[in-house]
Coordinates of C-alpha atoms in Angstrom, one line a residue:
W1 CA 89.1 107.2 101.7
L2 CA 88.1 105.1 104.6
F3 CA 88.8 106.0 108.2
G4 CA 88.1 103.7 111.1
C5 CA 89.0 102.6 114.6
V6 CA 88.9 99.3 116.5
R7 CA 89.3 98.9 120.3
I8 CA 89.8 95.7 122.1
D9 CA 90.0 95.2 125.8
E10 CA 92.8 92.8 126.6
S11 CA 91.3 91.8 130.0
A12 CA 88.3 90.5 128.2
L13 CA 90.4 87.9 126.4
T14 CA 92.4 86.4 129.3
A15 CA 92.5 86.8 133.0
G16 CA 94.9 89.7 133.8
A17 CA 97.3 91.5 131.6
S18 CA 99.7 89.2 129.7
A19 CA 101.7 89.0 126.5
A20 CA 99.2 86.4 125.2
A21 CA 96.3 88.9 125.7
L22 CA 98.1 91.7 123.9
R23 CA 99.1 89.4 121.0
R24 CA 95.6 88.0 120.7
A25 CA 94.0 91.5 120.8
T26 CA 96.4 92.7 118.1
E27 CA 95.7 89.8 115.8
L28 CA 91.9 90.2 116.3
A29 CA 92.1 93.9 115.7
Y30 CA 94.0 93.6 112.5
A31 CA 91.8 90.8 111.3
D32 CA 88.8 93.0 111.8
I33 CA 90.5 95.9 110.0
F34 CA 91.4 93.8 107.0
A35 CA 87.8 92.3 106.9
V36 CA 86.4 95.9 106.8
L37 CA 88.8 96.9 104.0
D38 CA 87.8 93.9 101.9
H39 CA 84.1 94.4 102.5
T40 CA 84.2 98.1 101.6
G41 CA 86.5 97.9 98.7
H42 CA 89.4 99.9 100.3
P43 CA 92.1 97.2 100.2
H44 CA 95.1 99.5 100.9
L45 CA 96.2 100.6 104.3
V46 CA 97.8 104.0 104.0
R47 CA 98.3 105.2 107.6
V48 CA 97.9 103.5 111.0
W49 CA 98.0 104.8 114.6
N50 CA 98.5 102.1 117.2
Y51 CA 97.9 102.9 120.9
L52 CA 98.7 100.2 123.5
A53 CA 98.8 100.4 127.3
D54 CA 102.1 100.3 129.0
I55 CA 104.0 100.1 125.8
N56 CA 107.5 99.9 127.4
A57 CA 106.5 97.6 130.3
E58 CA 107.8 94.1 130.4
S59 CA 105.3 91.2 130.1
D60 CA 106.2 87.5 130.0
G61 CA 109.9 88.2 129.6
D62 CA 109.8 90.9 126.9
E63 CA 108.6 94.4 126.3
R64 CA 105.0 94.8 125.4
Y65 CA 105.8 96.7 122.2
R66 CA 107.9 93.8 121.0
H67 CA 105.0 91.4 121.7
F68 CA 102.8 93.8 119.7
N69 CA 105.3 93.7 116.8
S70 CA 105.2 89.9 116.7
A71 CA 101.4 89.9 116.6
R72 CA 101.2 92.6 113.9
Q73 CA 103.6 90.7 111.7
S74 CA 101.6 87.5 112.2
A75 CA 98.4 89.3 111.2
F76 CA 99.9 90.7 108.0
A77 CA 101.4 87.3 107.1
Q78 CA 98.2 85.4 107.6
L79 CA 96.7 87.4 104.8
G80 CA 99.8 87.2 102.6
L81 CA 100.5 90.9 103.0
T82 CA 104.3 90.5 103.0
D83 CA 105.2 92.9 100.2
R84 CA 107.3 95.5 102.0
R85 CA 106.5 98.1 99.3
S86 CA 102.9 98.1 100.5
V87 CA 103.2 98.4 104.3
P88 CA 101.5 101.5 105.6
A89 CA 103.0 104.5 107.4
A90 CA 102.4 104.1 111.1
S91 CA 103.0 105.2 114.7
A92 CA 102.9 103.2 117.9
L93 CA 102.4 105.1 121.2
G94 CA 101.7 104.2 124.8
S95 CA 98.4 104.8 126.5
R96 CA 97.4 104.7 130.2
S97 CA 97.6 101.4 132.1
G98 CA 94.5 99.4 131.6
A99 CA 93.4 101.2 128.4
P100 CA 92.2 99.0 125.5
L101 CA 94.3 98.4 122.5
A102 CA 93.2 101.1 120.0
I103 CA 94.1 101.1 116.4
H104 CA 93.0 103.9 114.1
F105 CA 93.5 103.5 110.4
L106 CA 93.2 105.3 107.0
A107 CA 92.7 103.2 103.9
A108 CA 92.2 103.9 100.2
R109 CA 91.1 102.2 97.0
T110 CA 94.5 102.8 95.4
A111 CA 97.9 101.7 96.7
P112 CA 100.2 104.2 98.3
L113 CA 103.9 104.5 97.5
A114 CA 106.0 103.6 100.5
I115 CA 109.0 105.9 101.2
E116 CA 112.0 105.0 103.2
N117 CA 114.6 107.3 104.9
P118 CA 118.1 107.1 103.5
R119 CA 119.5 108.0 107.0
Q120 CA 117.8 105.0 108.7
V121 CA 117.5 101.2 108.4
S122 CA 114.0 100.3 107.3
A123 CA 112.1 99.4 110.4
Y124 CA 111.2 95.9 109.0
D125 CA 115.0 95.2 108.6
Y126 CA 115.9 96.0 112.2
P127 CA 118.3 93.5 113.8
R128 CA 117.1 91.0 116.4
Q129 CA 118.2 93.2 119.3
Y130 CA 114.9 95.0 118.9
G131 CA 112.8 91.9 119.3
E132 CA 112.0 88.6 117.7
H133 CA 110.0 90.4 115.0
S134 CA 110.7 93.8 113.5
P135 CA 108.2 96.6 113.4
L136 CA 106.1 96.5 110.2
F137 CA 105.7 100.0 108.7
S138 CA 107.2 102.3 106.1
R139 CA 108.8 105.6 107.1
A140 CA 106.2 107.5 105.0
C141 CA 103.6 107.0 102.4
L142 CA 102.6 109.0 99.3
L143 CA 99.1 108.7 97.8
D144 CA 97.6 110.5 94.8
A145 CA 93.9 110.8 95.3
D146 CA 91.1 113.3 94.5
G147 CA 93.5 115.4 92.4
S148 CA 95.9 115.9 95.3
A149 CA 99.1 114.3 96.4
H150 CA 99.1 113.3 100.1
L151 CA 102.1 112.7 102.2
F152 CA 101.9 110.8 105.5
V153 CA 105.1 110.8 107.6
S154 CA 105.2 108.0 110.2
G155 CA 106.2 108.6 113.8
T156 CA 109.8 109.7 113.5
A157 CA 112.4 110.0 116.2
S158 CA 116.1 110.4 117.0
I159 CA 117.3 107.2 115.3
V160 CA 120.1 107.0 112.8
G161 CA 120.7 103.7 111.1
H162 CA 118.8 101.6 113.7
E163 CA 120.2 103.1 116.9
T164 CA 118.8 105.7 119.2
I165 CA 121.2 108.7 119.5
H166 CA 121.4 111.6 121.9
R167 CA 120.1 109.6 124.8
G168 CA 118.8 111.8 127.6
D169 CA 119.1 115.0 125.5
V170 CA 115.6 116.1 124.5
I171 CA 116.8 119.1 122.5
A172 CA 119.3 117.1 120.5
Q173 CA 116.7 114.4 119.9
T174 CA 114.2 116.9 118.6
R175 CA 116.8 118.3 116.3
E176 CA 117.8 114.9 115.0
T177 CA 114.1 114.0 114.4
M178 CA 113.7 117.1 112.2
H179 CA 116.9 116.1 110.3
N180 CA 115.2 112.7 109.7
I181 CA 111.9 114.4 108.5
T182 CA 113.9 116.6 106.2
A183 CA 115.6 113.6 104.7
L184 CA 112.2 111.9 104.2
L185 CA 110.9 115.0 102.4
G186 CA 113.9 114.9 100.1
E187 CA 113.1 111.3 99.2
A188 CA 109.4 112.0 98.8
N189 CA 110.1 114.9 96.5
R190 CA 112.5 112.7 94.5
R191 CA 109.9 110.0 94.0
S192 CA 106.6 111.9 93.8
P193 CA 105.6 112.9 90.2
V194 CA 103.6 115.9 91.4
G195 CA 104.1 116.7 95.1
R196 CA 106.7 119.1 96.4
Y197 CA 106.9 119.1 100.1
A198 CA 108.6 121.5 102.5
L199 CA 109.0 121.5 106.3
E200 CA 107.2 124.8 106.8
R201 CA 104.0 123.6 105.2
L202 CA 103.5 120.3 106.9
K203 CA 101.1 119.7 109.8
Y204 CA 102.7 118.1 112.8
K205 CA 101.8 116.0 115.8
V206 CA 104.5 115.9 118.5
Y207 CA 104.4 113.2 121.2
V208 CA 106.2 114.3 124.4
R209 CA 107.2 111.6 126.9
H210 CA 107.8 113.9 129.8
R211 CA 105.6 117.0 130.3
H212 CA 108.5 119.1 131.6
D213 CA 110.3 118.7 128.3
L214 CA 107.6 120.5 126.3
P215 CA 109.0 124.1 126.5
R216 CA 112.4 122.9 125.3
I217 CA 110.9 120.8 122.4
A218 CA 108.7 123.8 121.4
A219 CA 111.7 126.1 121.4
E220 CA 113.7 123.8 119.2
L221 CA 110.9 123.4 116.8
A222 CA 110.5 127.2 116.6
A223 CA 114.0 127.3 115.2
W224 CA 112.9 125.0 112.4
L225 CA 109.4 126.1 111.6
P226 CA 107.7 129.5 111.1
A227 CA 105.5 131.1 113.7
G228 CA 102.0 129.8 113.4
A229 CA 103.1 126.4 112.1
A230 CA 100.4 123.7 112.5
I231 CA 101.6 121.7 115.5
V232 CA 99.7 119.7 118.1
Y233 CA 101.5 118.4 121.2
L234 CA 100.4 115.3 123.0
Q235 CA 101.9 113.5 126.1
A236 CA 102.6 109.8 125.4
D237 CA 105.2 107.2 125.9
V238 CA 107.2 106.4 122.8
C239 CA 108.0 102.9 121.4
R240 CA 111.6 102.9 122.7
E241 CA 112.1 103.8 126.4
D242 CA 115.2 106.0 125.5
L243 CA 113.3 108.1 123.1
L244 CA 111.9 111.4 124.6
V245 CA 110.1 112.8 121.6
E246 CA 108.4 111.5 118.4
I247 CA 107.0 113.6 115.6
E248 CA 104.7 112.7 112.7
A249 CA 103.4 114.9 109.9
T250 CA 101.1 115.2 107.0
G251 CA 101.2 117.2 103.8
E252 CA 99.0 117.8 100.8
S253 CA 99.5 119.4 97.4
S254 CA 97.5 119.8 94.2
P255 CA 98.0 121.4 90.8
A256 CA 95.9 124.4 92.0
D257 CA 98.6 125.4 94.5
G258 CA 101.5 124.8 92.2
G259 CA 102.4 121.4 93.5
H260 CA 103.9 122.5 96.8
A261 CA 103.0 121.3 100.3

């Protein structure tokens, strides 16, 4: 395993905040990451967490998240990393205005298995209404390493097909998100030779757009998960402005625990 983080201050690249600064910062950050992976012999990105300031704000005629997606695609393409079966699981969240672009990453010596959600269009196949370039990530990744099977669920939200549903209803969005994670687990269990994953044994990170929605989100999750479930709540803007909650998760199993996680 290799874990790392790169931070780049956009304002150090150009005068003032601009789409060009974000794109350049993104390309530089990913170039640095891929150079480290090559140097250390961990060529496979497994999981990535992208944090960019003002993710939903408009800059130079388009949303900053969409500019980020274009730059991310460019960075992968420059290194010939265009095989969709090998794109990592990922999340993209907003950070405070003026914060540097921060990308945390987990890499491995062996390639993960990308998992897609049968209820959703793959992110890299989104239509042009979501930007000039689609997001580049898999819905989840499986990796067998160190005698264990590891599952990494990307940031998941209330999206069916490619459309946001239940706009303005945080309870319904939370419920739909859990339906999506359930579908992902079914696909992961179908494709994993050893891992068997269940909702109640995953570890969750829940991103809440509005603080006042936290009690309702927590109450809905209590209907899905047992008391004492491993959940961390964080406040953050989500990649689409109409999404009120996003949930990611991890799971691990090994022969010693009967292959369940």
